[in-house]
Short mmCIF file of C-alpha atoms in Angstrom, two decimals:
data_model
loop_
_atom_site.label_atom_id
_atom_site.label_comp_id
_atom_site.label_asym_id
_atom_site.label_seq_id
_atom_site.Cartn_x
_atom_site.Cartn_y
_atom_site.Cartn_z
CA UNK M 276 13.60 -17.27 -25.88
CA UNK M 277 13.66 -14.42 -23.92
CA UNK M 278 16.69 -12.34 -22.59
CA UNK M 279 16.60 -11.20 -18.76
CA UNK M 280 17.29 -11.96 -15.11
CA UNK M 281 16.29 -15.18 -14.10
CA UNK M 282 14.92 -16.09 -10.72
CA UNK M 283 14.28 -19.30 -9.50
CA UNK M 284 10.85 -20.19 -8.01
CA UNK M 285 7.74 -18.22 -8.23
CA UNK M 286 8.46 -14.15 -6.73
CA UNK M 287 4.70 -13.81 -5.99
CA UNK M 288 4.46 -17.15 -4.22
CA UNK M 289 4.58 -15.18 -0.30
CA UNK M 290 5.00 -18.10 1.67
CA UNK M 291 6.66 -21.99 1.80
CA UNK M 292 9.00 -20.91 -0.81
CA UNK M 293 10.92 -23.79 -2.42
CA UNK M 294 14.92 -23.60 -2.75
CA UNK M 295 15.64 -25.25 -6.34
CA UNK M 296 18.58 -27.75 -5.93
CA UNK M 297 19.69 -30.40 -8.25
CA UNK M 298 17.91 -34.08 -8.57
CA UNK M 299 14.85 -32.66 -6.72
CA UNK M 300 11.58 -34.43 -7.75
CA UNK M 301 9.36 -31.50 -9.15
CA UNK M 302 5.43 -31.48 -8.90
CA UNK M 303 3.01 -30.65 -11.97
CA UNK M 304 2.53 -26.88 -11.83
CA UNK M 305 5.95 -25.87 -9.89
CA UNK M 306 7.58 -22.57 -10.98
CA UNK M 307 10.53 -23.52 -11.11
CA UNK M 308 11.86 -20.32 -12.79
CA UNK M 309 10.82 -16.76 -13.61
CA UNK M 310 12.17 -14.08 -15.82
CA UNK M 311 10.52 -10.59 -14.91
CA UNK M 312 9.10 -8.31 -17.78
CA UNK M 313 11.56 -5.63 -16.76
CA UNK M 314 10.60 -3.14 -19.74
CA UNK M 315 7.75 -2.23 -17.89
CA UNK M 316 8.19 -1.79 -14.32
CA UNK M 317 5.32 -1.68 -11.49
CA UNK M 318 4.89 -1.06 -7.79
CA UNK M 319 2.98 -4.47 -5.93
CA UNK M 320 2.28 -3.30 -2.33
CA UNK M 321 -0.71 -4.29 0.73
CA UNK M 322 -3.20 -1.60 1.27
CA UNK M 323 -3.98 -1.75 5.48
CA UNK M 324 -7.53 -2.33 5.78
CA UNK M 325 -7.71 0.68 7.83
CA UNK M 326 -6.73 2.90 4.93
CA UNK M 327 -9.00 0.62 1.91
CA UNK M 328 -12.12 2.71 2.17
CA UNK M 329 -9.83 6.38 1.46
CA UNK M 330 -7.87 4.58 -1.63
CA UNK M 331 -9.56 4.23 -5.83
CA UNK M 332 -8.34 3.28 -8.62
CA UNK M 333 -6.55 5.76 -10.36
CA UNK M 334 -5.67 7.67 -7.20
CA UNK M 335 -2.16 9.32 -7.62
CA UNK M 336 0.63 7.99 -5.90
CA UNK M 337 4.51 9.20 -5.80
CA UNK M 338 7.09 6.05 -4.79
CA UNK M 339 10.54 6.35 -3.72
CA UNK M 340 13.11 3.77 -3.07
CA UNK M 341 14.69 3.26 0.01
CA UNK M 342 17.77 2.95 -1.55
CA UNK M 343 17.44 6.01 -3.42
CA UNK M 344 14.92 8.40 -1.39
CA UNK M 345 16.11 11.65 -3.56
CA UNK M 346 14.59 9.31 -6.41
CA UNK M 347 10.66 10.45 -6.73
CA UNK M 348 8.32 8.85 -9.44
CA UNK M 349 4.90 9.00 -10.00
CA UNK M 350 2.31 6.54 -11.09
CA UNK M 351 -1.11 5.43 -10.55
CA UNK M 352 -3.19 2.67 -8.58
CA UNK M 353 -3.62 0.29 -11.58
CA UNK M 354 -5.42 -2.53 -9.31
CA UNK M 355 -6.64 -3.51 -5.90
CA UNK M 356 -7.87 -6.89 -5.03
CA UNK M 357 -11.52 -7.26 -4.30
CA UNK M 358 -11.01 -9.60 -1.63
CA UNK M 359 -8.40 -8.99 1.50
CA UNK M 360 -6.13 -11.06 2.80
CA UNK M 361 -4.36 -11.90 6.16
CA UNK M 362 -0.96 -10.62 6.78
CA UNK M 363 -0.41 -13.45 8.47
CA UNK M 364 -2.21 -16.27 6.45
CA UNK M 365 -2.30 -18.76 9.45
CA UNK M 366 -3.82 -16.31 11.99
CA UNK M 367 -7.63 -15.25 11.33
CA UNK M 368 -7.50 -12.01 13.39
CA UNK M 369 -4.13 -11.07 11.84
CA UNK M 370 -5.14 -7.37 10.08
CA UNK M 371 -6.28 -7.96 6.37
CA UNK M 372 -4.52 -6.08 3.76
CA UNK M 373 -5.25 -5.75 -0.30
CA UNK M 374 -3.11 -6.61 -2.95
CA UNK M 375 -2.15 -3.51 -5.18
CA UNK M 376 -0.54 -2.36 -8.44
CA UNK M 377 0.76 0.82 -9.23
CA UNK M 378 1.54 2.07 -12.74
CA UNK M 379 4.70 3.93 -13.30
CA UNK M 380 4.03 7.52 -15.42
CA UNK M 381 8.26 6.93 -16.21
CA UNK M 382 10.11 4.19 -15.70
CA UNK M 383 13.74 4.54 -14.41
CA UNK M 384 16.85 2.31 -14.93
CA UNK M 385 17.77 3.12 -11.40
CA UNK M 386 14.41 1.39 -10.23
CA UNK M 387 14.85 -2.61 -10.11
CA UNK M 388 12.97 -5.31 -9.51
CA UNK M 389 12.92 -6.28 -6.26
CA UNK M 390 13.76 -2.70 -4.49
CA UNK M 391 11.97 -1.77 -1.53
CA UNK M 392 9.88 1.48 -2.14
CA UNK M 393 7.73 3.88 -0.34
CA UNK M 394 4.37 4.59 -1.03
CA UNK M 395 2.66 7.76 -0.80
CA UNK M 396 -1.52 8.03 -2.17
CA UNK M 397 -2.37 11.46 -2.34
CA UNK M 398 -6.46 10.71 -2.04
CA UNK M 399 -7.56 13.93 -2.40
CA UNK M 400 -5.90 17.49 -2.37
CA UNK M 401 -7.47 20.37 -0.30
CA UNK M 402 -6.58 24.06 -1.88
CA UNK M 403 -6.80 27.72 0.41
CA UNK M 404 -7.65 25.80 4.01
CA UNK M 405 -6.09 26.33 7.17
CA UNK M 406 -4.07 23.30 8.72
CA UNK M 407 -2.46 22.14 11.70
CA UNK M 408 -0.03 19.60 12.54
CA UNK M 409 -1.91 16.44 14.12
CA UNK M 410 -0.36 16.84 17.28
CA UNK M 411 -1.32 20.35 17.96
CA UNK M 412 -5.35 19.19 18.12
CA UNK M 413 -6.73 17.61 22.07
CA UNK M 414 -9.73 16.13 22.65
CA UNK M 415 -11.78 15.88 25.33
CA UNK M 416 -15.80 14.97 25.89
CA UNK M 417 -15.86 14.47 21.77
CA UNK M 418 -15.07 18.63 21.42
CA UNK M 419 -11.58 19.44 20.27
CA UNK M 420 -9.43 22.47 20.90
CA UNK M 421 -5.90 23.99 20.43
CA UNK M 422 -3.77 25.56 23.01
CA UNK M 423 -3.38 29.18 21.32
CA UNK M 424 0.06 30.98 22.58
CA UNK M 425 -1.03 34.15 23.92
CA UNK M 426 0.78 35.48 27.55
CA UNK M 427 -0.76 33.27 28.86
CA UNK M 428 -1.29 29.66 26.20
CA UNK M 429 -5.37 29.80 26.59
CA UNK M 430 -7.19 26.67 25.11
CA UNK M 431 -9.35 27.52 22.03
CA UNK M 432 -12.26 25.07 20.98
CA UNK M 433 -12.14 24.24 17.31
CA UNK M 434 -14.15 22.98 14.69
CA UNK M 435 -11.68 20.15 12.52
CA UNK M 436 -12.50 18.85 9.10
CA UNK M 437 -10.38 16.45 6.91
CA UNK M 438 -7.07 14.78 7.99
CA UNK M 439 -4.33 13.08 7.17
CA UNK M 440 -1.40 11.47 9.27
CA UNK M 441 0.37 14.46 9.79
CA UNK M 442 -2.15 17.65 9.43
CA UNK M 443 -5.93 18.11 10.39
CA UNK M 444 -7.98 20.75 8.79
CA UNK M 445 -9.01 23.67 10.88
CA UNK M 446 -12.71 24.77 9.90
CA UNK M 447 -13.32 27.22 13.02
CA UNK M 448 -11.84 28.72 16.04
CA UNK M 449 -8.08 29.65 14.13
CA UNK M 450 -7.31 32.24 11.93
CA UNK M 451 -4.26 32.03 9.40
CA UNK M 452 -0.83 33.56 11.57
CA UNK M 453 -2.46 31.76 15.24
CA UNK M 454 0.47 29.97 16.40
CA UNK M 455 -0.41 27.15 18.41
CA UNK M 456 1.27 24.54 20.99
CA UNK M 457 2.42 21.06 19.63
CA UNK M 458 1.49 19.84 23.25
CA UNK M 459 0.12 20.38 25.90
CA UNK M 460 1.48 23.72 27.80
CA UNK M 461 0.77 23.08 31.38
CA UNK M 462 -1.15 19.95 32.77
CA UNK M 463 -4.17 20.45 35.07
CA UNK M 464 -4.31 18.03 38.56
CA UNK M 465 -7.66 16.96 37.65
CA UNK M 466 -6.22 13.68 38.05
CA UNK M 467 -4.29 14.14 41.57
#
């Protein structure tokens, strides 16, 4: 005997999920109910293939509800399956995602099963470098550049290292104070 919530069917089972009614004929094997561990709490989310080859085990990761977003914990990647999967298990060029577990460093009695969370991995954390939001960085030929405000905004090749989603690393061509356009200032009629 255990005390909890009780939820009928198996949670994990993702699709061709069975409704429990009365007088149905059950098959060997059928959940037919769960009761969730809720003492200790963890995070089950799909890792886009895109992002599989940045992500380890024990990478740090901060998850807030949507419910709650002022509501920040931290935890770690406990798990990630080996083999991907198909968000959408019928189609085979569907994009593949892994199965993942976070740990919880605290666990919260405002966090419940079955809340939807963000997740954010921090992969790696870069100390004393000069950055630049994404959308301030063109490319053109395979060279990148900025467009530097001066009098008049003059385009300034640069040399970018690591990125994330919203900032890339400036290695050359900026110094720390350069303010620089999030688009671009003027457009040429090359293409007229």
């Amino acid at each position: 005997p255990v005390d909890g919530i009780v939820i009928y069917g198996d949670p994990d089972r993702r699709w061709g999920k069975i409704e429990i009614k009365v007088g149905m004929d059950i098959q060997r094997k059928r959940t037919l109910m769960t009761i969730p561990d809720m003492s200790k709490m963890i995070v089950t989310f799909d890792i886009p293939e895109q992002y599989r080859s940045r992500v380890k085990l024990g990478d740090e990761v901060i998850i807030s509800p949507d419910s709650i977003p002022t509501l920040k914990i931290k935890g770690k990647i406990k798990k990630i399956a080996s083999v991907p999967i198909n968000q959408i298990r019928w189609d085979p060029y569907s994009p593949k995602t892994y199965r993942s577990e976070i740990d919880l460093d605290l666990q919260d009695p405002k966090l419940v099963t079955g809340m939807n969370v963000d997740v954010e991995i921090i992969t790696e954390t870069l100390k004393n470098r000069l950055i630049v939001p994404i959308e301030a960085v063109f490319e053109k030929g395979g060279e990148y550049f900025v467009y530097k405000k001066e009098l008049i905004p003059k385009e300034v090749d640069v040399k970018i290292g690591k990125a994330n989603d919203n900032f890339v690393e400036i290695k050359s061509g900026l110094k720390e104070g350069d303010v620089v356009f999030l688009y671009r200032p003027f457009q040429s009629n090359e293409n007229n």
